[in-house]
mmCIF file of C-alpha atoms in Angstrom:
data_model
loop_
_atom_site.group_PDB
_atom_site.id
_atom_site.type_symbol
_atom_site.label_atom_id
_atom_site.label_comp_id
_atom_site.label_asym_id
_atom_site.label_seq_id
_atom_site.Cartn_x
_atom_site.Cartn_y
_atom_site.Cartn_z
ATOM 1 C CA UNK A 1 -9.193 -48.773 17.832
ATOM 2 C CA UNK A 2 -6.791 -47.837 15.001
ATOM 3 C CA UNK A 3 -6.079 -44.288 13.817
ATOM 4 C CA UNK A 4 -8.117 -44.773 10.640
ATOM 5 C CA UNK A 5 -11.319 -45.607 12.522
ATOM 6 C CA UNK A 6 -10.779 -42.504 14.655
ATOM 7 C CA UNK A 7 -10.552 -40.204 11.640
ATOM 8 C CA UNK A 8 -13.956 -38.591 12.084
ATOM 9 C CA UNK A 9 -15.676 -36.139 9.765
ATOM 10 C CA UNK A 10 -16.376 -32.926 11.706
ATOM 11 C CA UNK A 11 -15.940 -29.203 11.239
ATOM 12 C CA UNK A 12 -12.296 -28.203 11.063
ATOM 13 C CA UNK A 13 -10.644 -25.960 13.604
ATOM 14 C CA UNK A 14 -8.519 -23.132 12.235
ATOM 15 C CA UNK A 15 -7.028 -19.817 13.205
ATOM 16 C CA UNK A 16 -8.531 -16.671 11.708
ATOM 17 C CA UNK A 17 -6.158 -14.090 10.221
ATOM 18 C CA UNK A 18 -6.090 -10.840 12.161
ATOM 19 C CA UNK A 19 -9.259 -8.848 11.718
ATOM 20 C CA UNK A 20 -10.962 -11.139 9.196
ATOM 21 C CA UNK A 21 -13.214 -13.225 11.419
ATOM 22 C CA UNK A 22 -12.960 -15.873 8.682
ATOM 23 C CA UNK A 23 -10.703 -18.623 7.447
ATOM 24 C CA UNK A 24 -9.609 -19.673 3.989
ATOM 25 C CA UNK A 25 -11.356 -22.603 2.370
ATOM 26 C CA UNK A 26 -9.415 -25.875 2.106
ATOM 27 C CA UNK A 27 -7.268 -26.314 -0.980
ATOM 28 C CA UNK A 28 -7.085 -29.520 -3.084
ATOM 29 C CA UNK A 29 -3.717 -31.017 -3.956
ATOM 30 C CA UNK A 30 -2.266 -29.812 -7.264
ATOM 31 C CA UNK A 31 0.917 -30.568 -9.230
ATOM 32 C CA UNK A 32 3.641 -28.011 -8.495
ATOM 33 C CA UNK A 33 6.898 -29.460 -9.763
ATOM 34 C CA UNK A 34 7.899 -30.364 -6.185
ATOM 35 C CA UNK A 35 7.338 -33.140 -3.660
ATOM 36 C CA UNK A 36 4.764 -30.926 -1.919
ATOM 37 C CA UNK A 37 1.019 -31.151 -2.554
ATOM 38 C CA UNK A 38 0.664 -27.374 -2.396
ATOM 39 C CA UNK A 39 3.072 -24.502 -3.098
ATOM 40 C CA UNK A 40 1.956 -21.079 -1.849
ATOM 41 C CA UNK A 41 3.748 -17.955 -3.071
ATOM 42 C CA UNK A 42 3.037 -15.024 -0.728
ATOM 43 C CA UNK A 43 3.908 -11.535 -1.929
ATOM 44 C CA UNK A 44 4.113 -8.579 0.454
ATOM 45 C CA UNK A 45 3.405 -4.918 -0.293
ATOM 46 C CA UNK A 46 6.232 -2.484 -1.004
ATOM 47 C CA UNK A 47 5.586 -0.436 -4.143
ATOM 48 C CA UNK A 48 8.621 -0.121 -6.402
ATOM 49 C CA UNK A 49 10.415 -2.815 -4.398
ATOM 50 C CA UNK A 50 7.969 -5.316 -5.926
ATOM 51 C CA UNK A 51 10.291 -5.959 -8.866
ATOM 52 C CA UNK A 52 12.207 -8.137 -6.385
ATOM 53 C CA UNK A 53 9.186 -10.468 -6.307
ATOM 54 C CA UNK A 54 9.165 -10.688 -10.093
ATOM 55 C CA UNK A 55 12.787 -11.831 -9.973
ATOM 56 C CA UNK A 56 11.892 -14.443 -7.362
ATOM 57 C CA UNK A 57 9.139 -15.842 -9.560
ATOM 58 C CA UNK A 58 11.446 -15.934 -12.591
ATOM 59 C CA UNK A 59 13.876 -18.125 -10.613
ATOM 60 C CA UNK A 60 11.048 -20.432 -9.491
ATOM 61 C CA UNK A 61 9.809 -20.759 -13.060
ATOM 62 C CA UNK A 62 13.314 -21.553 -14.316
ATOM 63 C CA UNK A 63 13.519 -24.310 -11.679
ATOM 64 C CA UNK A 64 10.222 -25.811 -12.854
ATOM 65 C CA UNK A 65 8.319 -24.792 -9.712
ATOM 66 C CA UNK A 66 4.843 -23.370 -10.269
ATOM 67 C CA UNK A 67 2.847 -22.037 -7.299
ATOM 68 C CA UNK A 68 -0.573 -23.575 -6.749
ATOM 69 C CA UNK A 69 -1.684 -20.641 -4.580
ATOM 70 C CA UNK A 70 -0.863 -16.967 -5.198
ATOM 71 C CA UNK A 71 -1.644 -14.561 -2.362
ATOM 72 C CA UNK A 72 -0.652 -10.911 -2.250
ATOM 73 C CA UNK A 73 -0.987 -7.534 -0.599
ATOM 74 C CA UNK A 74 -0.637 -4.189 -2.444
ATOM 75 C CA UNK A 75 2.098 -4.460 -5.120
ATOM 76 C CA UNK A 76 2.175 -8.153 -4.227
ATOM 77 C CA UNK A 77 -1.464 -8.337 -5.297
ATOM 78 C CA UNK A 78 -0.563 -6.922 -8.718
ATOM 79 C CA UNK A 79 2.315 -9.374 -9.184
ATOM 80 C CA UNK A 80 0.089 -12.230 -7.960
ATOM 81 C CA UNK A 81 -2.654 -11.317 -10.437
ATOM 82 C CA UNK A 82 -0.201 -11.229 -13.337
ATOM 83 C CA UNK A 83 1.184 -14.645 -12.394
ATOM 84 C CA UNK A 84 -2.152 -16.330 -11.663
ATOM 85 C CA UNK A 85 -3.808 -14.665 -14.654
ATOM 86 C CA UNK A 86 -1.469 -16.110 -17.289
ATOM 87 C CA UNK A 87 -0.296 -19.513 -18.454
ATOM 88 C CA UNK A 88 3.127 -20.501 -17.057
ATOM 89 C CA UNK A 89 4.953 -19.838 -20.327
ATOM 90 C CA UNK A 90 3.699 -16.212 -20.417
ATOM 91 C CA UNK A 91 4.093 -15.212 -16.778
ATOM 92 C CA UNK A 92 7.650 -13.861 -16.811
ATOM 93 C CA UNK A 93 6.945 -12.010 -20.058
ATOM 94 C CA UNK A 94 3.858 -10.329 -18.572
ATOM 95 C CA UNK A 95 5.674 -9.445 -15.352
ATOM 96 C CA UNK A 96 8.445 -7.888 -17.435
ATOM 97 C CA UNK A 97 5.882 -5.920 -19.436
ATOM 98 C CA UNK A 98 4.359 -4.434 -16.278
ATOM 99 C CA UNK A 99 7.667 -3.502 -14.673
ATOM 100 C CA UNK A 100 9.085 -2.011 -17.851
ATOM 101 C CA UNK A 101 5.906 0.052 -18.236
ATOM 102 C CA UNK A 102 6.075 1.218 -14.610
ATOM 103 C CA UNK A 103 9.748 2.167 -14.943
ATOM 104 C CA UNK A 104 9.448 4.101 -18.189
ATOM 105 C CA UNK A 105 11.066 7.561 -17.962
ATOM 106 C CA UNK A 106 8.651 10.434 -17.347
ATOM 107 C CA UNK A 107 8.146 13.326 -19.739
ATOM 108 C CA UNK A 108 11.111 15.047 -18.108
ATOM 109 C CA UNK A 109 13.396 12.032 -17.674
ATOM 110 C CA UNK A 110 16.248 14.143 -16.368
ATOM 111 C CA UNK A 111 17.226 11.697 -13.633
ATOM 112 C CA UNK A 112 17.420 8.890 -16.202
ATOM 113 C CA UNK A 113 20.084 10.874 -18.049
ATOM 114 C CA UNK A 114 22.407 10.410 -15.086
ATOM 115 C CA UNK A 115 21.493 6.864 -14.160
ATOM 116 C CA UNK A 116 24.090 5.118 -16.299
ATOM 117 C CA UNK A 117 26.758 7.794 -15.907
ATOM 118 C CA UNK A 118 27.339 7.827 -12.149
ATOM 119 C CA UNK A 119 28.256 5.221 -9.576
ATOM 120 C CA UNK A 120 28.979 5.134 -5.867
ATOM 121 C CA UNK A 121 26.493 5.182 -3.018
ATOM 122 C CA UNK A 122 26.430 8.953 -2.506
ATOM 123 C CA UNK A 123 25.788 9.732 -6.156
ATOM 124 C CA UNK A 124 23.356 6.841 -6.506
ATOM 125 C CA UNK A 125 21.390 8.126 -3.513
ATOM 126 C CA UNK A 126 21.151 11.548 -5.150
ATOM 127 C CA UNK A 127 19.994 10.033 -8.458
ATOM 128 C CA UNK A 128 17.367 7.929 -6.679
ATOM 129 C CA UNK A 129 16.043 10.993 -4.894
ATOM 130 C CA UNK A 130 15.727 12.828 -8.212
ATOM 131 C CA UNK A 131 13.878 9.884 -9.697
ATOM 132 C CA UNK A 132 11.514 9.711 -6.714
ATOM 133 C CA UNK A 133 10.839 13.458 -7.060
ATOM 134 C CA UNK A 134 9.893 12.881 -10.715
ATOM 135 C CA UNK A 135 7.454 10.169 -9.644
ATOM 136 C CA UNK A 136 5.834 12.509 -7.122
ATOM 137 C CA UNK A 137 5.402 15.150 -9.837
ATOM 138 C CA UNK A 138 4.371 12.944 -12.763
ATOM 139 C CA UNK A 139 3.180 9.607 -11.402
ATOM 140 C CA UNK A 140 3.935 6.178 -12.886
ATOM 141 C CA UNK A 141 2.865 5.165 -16.433
ATOM 142 C CA UNK A 142 -0.025 2.717 -16.435
ATOM 143 C CA UNK A 143 -0.349 2.994 -12.655
ATOM 144 C CA UNK A 144 -1.157 6.402 -11.158
ATOM 145 C CA UNK A 145 -1.176 10.113 -12.033
ATOM 146 C CA UNK A 146 -1.315 13.261 -9.848
ATOM 147 C CA UNK A 147 -4.744 14.721 -9.224
ATOM 148 C CA UNK A 148 -5.429 18.106 -10.801
ATOM 149 C CA UNK A 149 -6.518 20.162 -8.967
ATOM 150 C CA UNK A 150 -4.879 18.776 -5.807
ATOM 151 C CA UNK A 151 -7.135 17.245 -3.129
ATOM 152 C CA UNK A 152 -7.209 20.300 -0.846
ATOM 153 C CA UNK A 153 -8.963 22.214 -3.659
ATOM 154 C CA UNK A 154 -11.555 19.482 -4.314
ATOM 155 C CA UNK A 155 -15.035 19.477 -2.721
ATOM 156 C CA UNK A 156 -15.109 17.558 0.592
ATOM 157 C CA UNK A 157 -16.647 14.127 0.178
ATOM 158 C CA UNK A 158 -15.586 13.786 -3.454
ATOM 159 C CA UNK A 159 -13.115 11.034 -4.473
ATOM 160 C CA UNK A 160 -10.685 13.755 -5.554
ATOM 161 C CA UNK A 161 -10.567 15.168 -2.016
ATOM 162 C CA UNK A 162 -9.267 11.999 -0.332
ATOM 163 C CA UNK A 163 -6.100 11.135 -2.260
ATOM 164 C CA UNK A 164 -3.158 12.723 -4.056
ATOM 165 C CA UNK A 165 -3.135 10.385 -7.052
ATOM 166 C CA UNK A 166 -5.655 8.867 -9.448
ATOM 167 C CA UNK A 167 -5.166 5.113 -10.016
ATOM 168 C CA UNK A 168 -7.722 4.728 -12.824
ATOM 169 C CA UNK A 169 -4.848 4.029 -15.260
ATOM 170 C CA UNK A 170 -4.137 0.797 -13.398
ATOM 171 C CA UNK A 171 -7.400 -0.823 -14.458
ATOM 172 C CA UNK A 172 -6.655 -0.973 -18.230
ATOM 173 C CA UNK A 173 -3.096 -2.033 -17.392
ATOM 174 C CA UNK A 174 -4.401 -4.990 -15.400
ATOM 175 C CA UNK A 175 -6.977 -5.843 -18.053
ATOM 176 C CA UNK A 176 -4.250 -5.950 -20.709
ATOM 177 C CA UNK A 177 -1.844 -8.099 -18.666
ATOM 178 C CA UNK A 178 -4.181 -10.344 -16.652
ATOM 179 C CA UNK A 179 -6.701 -12.910 -17.866
ATOM 180 C CA UNK A 180 -9.276 -12.643 -15.083
ATOM 181 C CA UNK A 181 -11.308 -15.459 -16.612
ATOM 182 C CA UNK A 182 -8.296 -17.675 -16.022
ATOM 183 C CA UNK A 183 -8.093 -16.563 -12.384
ATOM 184 C CA UNK A 184 -11.785 -17.234 -11.863
ATOM 185 C CA UNK A 185 -11.547 -20.649 -13.510
ATOM 186 C CA UNK A 186 -9.581 -21.625 -10.409
ATOM 187 C CA UNK A 187 -6.649 -23.478 -11.908
ATOM 188 C CA UNK A 188 -4.465 -21.489 -9.507
ATOM 189 C CA UNK A 189 -5.748 -20.374 -6.098
ATOM 190 C CA UNK A 190 -5.709 -16.575 -5.822
ATOM 191 C CA UNK A 191 -6.194 -14.313 -2.788
ATOM 192 C CA UNK A 192 -5.629 -10.599 -2.146
ATOM 193 C CA UNK A 193 -6.092 -8.691 1.111
ATOM 194 C CA UNK A 194 -7.620 -5.258 1.749
ATOM 195 C CA UNK A 195 -9.040 -3.217 4.643
ATOM 196 C CA UNK A 196 -12.655 -2.113 4.893
ATOM 197 C CA UNK A 197 -12.490 1.675 5.407
ATOM 198 C CA UNK A 198 -15.763 1.858 7.312
ATOM 199 C CA UNK A 199 -15.263 -1.068 9.729
ATOM 200 C CA UNK A 200 -11.467 -1.253 9.854
ATOM 201 C CA UNK A 201 -11.721 -5.024 9.333
ATOM 202 C CA UNK A 202 -9.345 -6.971 7.136
ATOM 203 C CA UNK A 203 -10.915 -8.757 4.161
ATOM 204 C CA UNK A 204 -9.607 -11.328 1.680
ATOM 205 C CA UNK A 205 -10.906 -11.573 -1.861
ATOM 206 C CA UNK A 206 -10.417 -15.197 -2.875
ATOM 207 C CA UNK A 207 -11.303 -16.898 -6.167
ATOM 208 C CA UNK A 208 -12.858 -19.826 -4.280
ATOM 209 C CA UNK A 209 -15.588 -17.567 -2.901
ATOM 210 C CA UNK A 210 -16.134 -14.738 -5.393
ATOM 211 C CA UNK A 211 -15.531 -13.547 -8.928
ATOM 212 C CA UNK A 212 -12.237 -11.642 -9.044
ATOM 213 C CA UNK A 213 -11.803 -8.527 -11.167
ATOM 214 C CA UNK A 214 -9.394 -5.580 -11.469
ATOM 215 C CA UNK A 215 -11.121 -3.708 -8.639
ATOM 216 C CA UNK A 216 -10.117 -6.372 -6.084
ATOM 217 C CA UNK A 217 -6.460 -6.022 -7.018
ATOM 218 C CA UNK A 218 -6.701 -2.230 -7.025
ATOM 219 C CA UNK A 219 -8.357 -2.263 -3.583
ATOM 220 C CA UNK A 220 -5.486 -4.272 -2.141
ATOM 221 C CA UNK A 221 -3.060 -1.577 -3.318
ATOM 222 C CA UNK A 222 -5.071 1.551 -2.441
ATOM 223 C CA UNK A 223 -2.638 2.972 0.127
ATOM 224 C CA UNK A 224 -3.920 6.245 1.635
ATOM 225 C CA UNK A 225 -3.465 9.154 1.397
ATOM 226 C CA UNK A 226 -1.629 8.598 -1.892
ATOM 227 C CA UNK A 227 -4.421 6.492 -3.408
ATOM 228 C CA UNK A 228 -8.164 6.663 -2.897
ATOM 229 C CA UNK A 229 -10.344 3.855 -1.586
ATOM 230 C CA UNK A 230 -11.849 1.407 -4.105
ATOM 231 C CA UNK A 231 -15.552 0.600 -3.961
ATOM 232 C CA UNK A 232 -16.615 -3.059 -4.079
ATOM 233 C CA UNK A 233 -20.267 -4.013 -3.578
ATOM 234 C CA UNK A 234 -21.059 -0.762 -1.765
ATOM 235 C CA UNK A 235 -18.066 -0.918 0.605
ATOM 236 C CA UNK A 236 -14.795 0.965 0.276
ATOM 237 C CA UNK A 237 -11.375 -0.627 0.730
ATOM 238 C CA UNK A 238 -7.801 0.513 1.362
ATOM 239 C CA UNK A 239 -4.442 -1.230 1.071
ATOM 240 C CA UNK A 240 -4.250 -4.430 3.127
ATOM 241 C CA UNK A 241 -0.814 -3.422 4.408
ATOM 242 C CA UNK A 242 -2.498 -1.055 6.864
ATOM 243 C CA UNK A 243 -3.447 -4.104 8.955
ATOM 244 C CA UNK A 244 -1.183 -6.926 7.779
ATOM 245 C CA UNK A 245 1.403 -6.809 5.032
ATOM 246 C CA UNK A 246 1.509 -10.546 4.461
ATOM 247 C CA UNK A 247 -1.130 -13.185 3.558
ATOM 248 C CA UNK A 248 0.675 -15.850 5.622
ATOM 249 C CA UNK A 249 -2.051 -16.182 8.273
ATOM 250 C CA UNK A 250 -4.721 -16.496 5.587
ATOM 251 C CA UNK A 251 -2.929 -19.348 3.830
ATOM 252 C CA UNK A 252 -2.133 -21.191 7.066
ATOM 253 C CA UNK A 253 -5.773 -20.883 8.155
ATOM 254 C CA UNK A 254 -7.071 -23.000 5.258
ATOM 255 C CA UNK A 255 -6.414 -26.345 6.997
ATOM 256 C CA UNK A 256 -6.167 -28.233 3.721
ATOM 257 C CA UNK A 257 -4.275 -31.191 5.269
ATOM 258 C CA UNK A 258 -1.723 -30.901 2.452
ATOM 259 C CA UNK A 259 2.059 -31.086 2.668
ATOM 260 C CA UNK A 260 2.803 -27.449 1.851
ATOM 261 C CA UNK A 261 5.755 -25.372 0.697
ATOM 262 C CA UNK A 262 5.217 -21.714 1.653
ATOM 263 C CA UNK A 263 7.395 -19.130 -0.096
ATOM 264 C CA UNK A 264 7.062 -15.816 1.756
ATOM 265 C CA UNK A 265 8.655 -12.912 -0.162
ATOM 266 C CA UNK A 266 9.117 -9.838 2.031
ATOM 267 C CA UNK A 267 10.145 -6.404 0.768
ATOM 268 C CA UNK A 268 10.685 -4.844 4.207
ATOM 269 C CA UNK A 269 13.007 -6.226 6.860
ATOM 270 C CA UNK A 270 11.899 -6.217 10.491
ATOM 271 C CA UNK A 271 15.541 -6.179 11.536
ATOM 272 C CA UNK A 272 17.803 -3.193 11.001
ATOM 273 C CA UNK A 273 20.424 -0.936 12.497
ATOM 274 C CA UNK A 274 19.980 2.018 14.835
ATOM 275 C CA UNK A 275 19.266 5.155 12.731
ATOM 276 C CA UNK A 276 21.973 7.852 12.708
ATOM 277 C CA UNK A 277 19.931 10.756 11.328
ATOM 278 C CA UNK A 278 16.347 11.745 10.494
ATOM 279 C CA UNK A 279 16.539 10.246 7.015
ATOM 280 C CA UNK A 280 17.465 6.864 8.461
ATOM 281 C CA UNK A 281 14.730 7.266 11.088
ATOM 282 C CA UNK A 282 12.160 7.656 8.285
ATOM 283 C CA UNK A 283 13.499 4.559 6.508
ATOM 284 C CA UNK A 284 13.495 2.479 9.678
ATOM 285 C CA UNK A 285 9.942 3.593 10.526
ATOM 286 C CA UNK A 286 8.691 2.234 7.202
ATOM 287 C CA UNK A 287 10.572 -1.025 7.657
ATOM 288 C CA UNK A 288 9.098 -1.583 11.110
ATOM 289 C CA UNK A 289 5.595 -0.541 10.001
ATOM 290 C CA UNK A 290 5.399 -2.725 6.896
ATOM 291 C CA UNK A 291 7.554 -5.736 7.811
ATOM 292 C CA UNK A 292 5.549 -8.960 7.962
ATOM 293 C CA UNK A 293 6.470 -10.237 11.432
ATOM 294 C CA UNK A 294 6.782 -13.594 9.695
ATOM 295 C CA UNK A 295 9.052 -15.054 12.332
ATOM 296 C CA UNK A 296 6.446 -14.466 15.053
ATOM 297 C CA UNK A 297 3.736 -16.018 12.889
ATOM 298 C CA UNK A 298 5.829 -19.063 12.022
ATOM 299 C CA UNK A 299 6.866 -19.568 15.658
ATOM 300 C CA UNK A 300 3.179 -19.551 16.648
ATOM 301 C CA UNK A 301 2.324 -21.990 13.872
ATOM 302 C CA UNK A 302 5.210 -24.253 14.863
ATOM 303 C CA UNK A 303 3.878 -24.401 18.425
ATOM 304 C CA UNK A 304 0.386 -25.144 17.137
ATOM 305 C CA UNK A 305 1.685 -28.046 15.051
ATOM 306 C CA UNK A 306 3.558 -29.357 18.062
ATOM 307 C CA UNK A 307 0.326 -29.347 20.091
ATOM 308 C CA UNK A 308 -1.470 -31.164 17.278
ATOM 309 C CA UNK A 309 1.228 -33.838 17.292
ATOM 310 C CA UNK A 310 0.918 -34.247 21.065
ATOM 311 C CA UNK A 311 -2.851 -34.622 20.823
ATOM 312 C CA UNK A 312 -2.459 -37.269 18.123
ATOM 313 C CA UNK A 313 -0.265 -39.267 20.503
ATOM 314 C CA UNK A 314 -2.817 -38.943 23.285
ATOM 315 C CA UNK A 315 -5.659 -39.839 20.921
ATOM 316 C CA UNK A 316 -4.138 -43.231 20.188
ATOM 317 C CA UNK A 317 -4.264 -44.075 23.903
ATOM 318 C CA UNK A 318 -7.774 -42.789 24.632
ATOM 319 C CA UNK A 319 -10.593 -45.174 25.568
ATOM 320 C CA UNK A 320 -13.055 -45.616 22.718
ATOM 321 C CA UNK A 321 -15.887 -43.735 24.423
ATOM 322 C CA UNK A 322 -13.655 -40.730 25.226
ATOM 323 C CA UNK A 323 -12.247 -40.642 21.692
ATOM 324 C CA UNK A 324 -15.821 -40.535 20.367
ATOM 325 C CA UNK A 325 -16.818 -37.547 22.534
ATOM 326 C CA UNK A 326 -17.606 -34.230 20.769
ATOM 327 C CA UNK A 327 -14.543 -32.531 22.278
ATOM 328 C CA UNK A 328 -12.171 -35.297 21.164
ATOM 329 C CA UNK A 329 -13.770 -35.428 17.719
ATOM 330 C CA UNK A 330 -13.267 -31.697 17.240
ATOM 331 C CA UNK A 331 -9.648 -31.862 18.381
ATOM 332 C CA UNK A 332 -9.031 -34.888 16.155
ATOM 333 C CA UNK A 333 -10.219 -32.927 13.135
ATOM 334 C CA UNK A 334 -7.674 -30.200 13.941
ATOM 335 C CA UNK A 335 -4.775 -32.643 14.257
ATOM 336 C CA UNK A 336 -3.963 -33.288 10.601
ATOM 337 C CA UNK A 337 -0.610 -34.868 9.718
ATOM 338 C CA UNK A 338 0.450 -32.299 7.079
ATOM 339 C CA UNK A 339 4.049 -31.046 7.023
ATOM 340 C CA UNK A 340 5.313 -27.601 6.068
ATOM 341 C CA UNK A 341 8.429 -25.904 4.777
ATOM 342 C CA UNK A 342 8.163 -22.127 5.231
ATOM 343 C CA UNK A 343 10.806 -20.251 3.258
ATOM 344 C CA UNK A 344 11.183 -16.522 3.890
ATOM 345 C CA UNK A 345 13.021 -14.425 1.307
ATOM 346 C CA UNK A 346 13.655 -10.921 2.672
ATOM 347 C CA UNK A 347 14.916 -7.986 0.623
ATOM 348 C CA UNK A 348 17.372 -5.788 2.493
ATOM 349 C CA UNK A 349 17.835 -2.347 0.982
ATOM 350 C CA UNK A 350 21.127 -1.235 -0.438
ATOM 351 C CA UNK A 351 22.834 1.541 1.519
ATOM 352 C CA UNK A 352 21.914 4.204 -1.049
ATOM 353 C CA UNK A 353 18.160 3.487 -0.883
ATOM 354 C CA UNK A 354 16.292 5.969 1.293
ATOM 355 C CA UNK A 355 12.753 6.545 2.518
ATOM 356 C CA UNK A 356 11.511 6.971 -1.074
ATOM 357 C CA UNK A 357 12.573 3.464 -2.094
ATOM 358 C CA UNK A 358 8.969 2.248 -2.328
ATOM 359 C CA UNK A 359 8.105 4.872 -4.968
ATOM 360 C CA UNK A 360 11.438 5.148 -6.781
ATOM 361 C CA UNK A 361 10.511 3.439 -10.050
ATOM 362 C CA UNK A 362 13.571 4.186 -12.201
ATOM 363 C CA UNK A 363 14.524 1.536 -14.752
ATOM 364 C CA UNK A 364 17.979 0.983 -13.263
ATOM 365 C CA UNK A 365 16.589 0.453 -9.760
ATOM 366 C CA UNK A 366 13.853 -1.837 -11.087
ATOM 367 C CA UNK A 367 16.465 -4.014 -12.776
ATOM 368 C CA UNK A 368 18.548 -4.073 -9.575
ATOM 369 C CA UNK A 369 15.559 -5.256 -7.554
ATOM 370 C CA UNK A 370 14.630 -7.888 -10.153
ATOM 371 C CA UNK A 371 18.180 -9.288 -10.219
ATOM 372 C CA UNK A 372 18.308 -9.386 -6.408
ATOM 373 C CA UNK A 373 15.092 -11.412 -6.258
ATOM 374 C CA UNK A 374 16.311 -13.855 -8.898
ATOM 375 C CA UNK A 375 19.661 -14.258 -7.139
ATOM 376 C CA UNK A 376 18.161 -14.805 -3.687
ATOM 377 C CA UNK A 377 15.543 -17.290 -4.876
ATOM 378 C CA UNK A 378 18.130 -19.238 -6.889
ATOM 379 C CA UNK A 379 20.379 -19.437 -3.845
ATOM 380 C CA UNK A 380 17.493 -20.618 -1.650
ATOM 381 C CA UNK A 381 16.535 -23.332 -4.126
ATOM 382 C CA UNK A 382 20.101 -24.651 -4.082
ATOM 383 C CA UNK A 383 19.596 -25.612 -0.433
ATOM 384 C CA UNK A 384 18.489 -29.262 -0.772
ATOM 385 C CA UNK A 385 16.407 -29.055 2.420
ATOM 386 C CA UNK A 386 14.107 -26.372 0.999
ATOM 387 C CA UNK A 387 12.413 -28.717 -1.471
ATOM 388 C CA UNK A 388 12.527 -31.786 0.808
ATOM 389 C CA UNK A 389 9.417 -32.562 2.827
ATOM 390 C CA UNK A 390 10.102 -32.685 6.586
ATOM 391 C CA UNK A 391 10.025 -36.081 8.247
ATOM 392 C CA UNK A 392 7.215 -37.071 10.583
ATOM 393 C CA UNK A 393 3.635 -35.801 10.910
ATOM 394 C CA UNK A 394 3.091 -32.136 11.838
ATOM 395 C CA UNK A 395 6.723 -31.274 11.057
ATOM 396 C CA UNK A 396 7.546 -27.643 10.289
ATOM 397 C CA UNK A 397 10.821 -26.321 8.921
ATOM 398 C CA UNK A 398 11.433 -22.594 8.677
ATOM 399 C CA UNK A 399 14.138 -21.074 6.484
ATOM 400 C CA UNK A 400 15.139 -17.398 6.522
ATOM 401 C CA UNK A 401 17.088 -16.036 3.570
ATOM 402 C CA UNK A 402 17.994 -12.352 3.741
ATOM 403 C CA UNK A 403 19.652 -10.195 1.109
ATOM 404 C CA UNK A 404 22.596 -8.394 2.654
ATOM 405 C CA UNK A 405 23.863 -5.789 0.182
ATOM 406 C CA UNK A 406 24.729 -8.402 -2.410
ATOM 407 C CA UNK A 407 26.633 -10.682 -0.041
ATOM 408 C CA UNK A 408 25.894 -14.394 0.110
ATOM 409 C CA UNK A 409 23.504 -15.305 2.933
ATOM 410 C CA UNK A 410 23.021 -18.815 4.277
ATOM 411 C CA UNK A 411 19.777 -19.961 5.809
ATOM 412 C CA UNK A 412 19.644 -18.049 9.065
ATOM 413 C CA UNK A 413 17.215 -20.421 10.685
ATOM 414 C CA UNK A 414 16.303 -24.000 9.853
ATOM 415 C CA UNK A 415 14.463 -25.885 12.590
ATOM 416 C CA UNK A 416 11.852 -28.631 12.751
ATOM 417 C CA UNK A 417 9.316 -29.408 15.456
#
């Protein structure tokens, strides 16, 4: 019996992302400007560091590559919504509008006075700390403002008592920059992750299963205790980064049988040096807490693809009656021949960036992050293997590109199973 006659229609096997108890629906092939049938852009959470992701997208757009699936957590959810919610020719412009709004000087603006006048890591660190202090006092335009009175003076059980900042300003910002009708039309797949406060379970809001609005994006970025939970259909949700700071598992669970290019953009590095003081301890704690563990996930997926390939080989040699058994049919449905390139772009903080780097929204720092993302993505795309589909069924190539204080970085890891 040939392989075609053994291609049986049964329920697909897939791996559920941590805490969801569900898998993503299959995705149809779409044009992406590459040889791949699907291009997934995955954007991690990281607050002010998210301008790096905007720079990455700008480089992709310049190269003629348009993601077919946008998936994000926290600030990555906001960037994903802006990209998915606009036509390709407007996306960079809308991203720029958001990040320029978020990095506008506060009413005081005293740290901005020094931004262009001083250089050197020590002075830059001091300026960044002043800017972060301004953000804590005044909030971020179009994003969040401090609660008055503060939460410890608010009645217990009230929304004001459970967070330091009010994010209601984010809703009109999203409505002005994102066409949610476009997202819900489904031209581009869109997913954002959040955590159910009551159950502790992870949840994905996906435009293939529900109507997406500003509240879904806001829920994905509601990081406590800074921001309050967002109510959706009677349930309350916090930032998805509390459970998983990357949508990688969700995308890989869809089992679409499509040759897929996955672009994972991380704002926190799992690897780092041994801290030398308490400030560096605080920085390293955040990096460990919010890094995506992408390498572990991709290693697991690589092993899974290898097992699928082995089963396909065995299937060709099975007797007809055994190949038609329910167990063999179910395994056959899980053994699709799709190939994957998984490209990880990881931002590594400059030496002057401290523990406040995720809420230091100064214009100068925003521009630095944007340029770093554009530079790293452009360098990755110059590797001819990145946009070349792997050879053979079930093949997986993984590329790691890491910013290292402005120095050139080659692909750290490029392997195929």
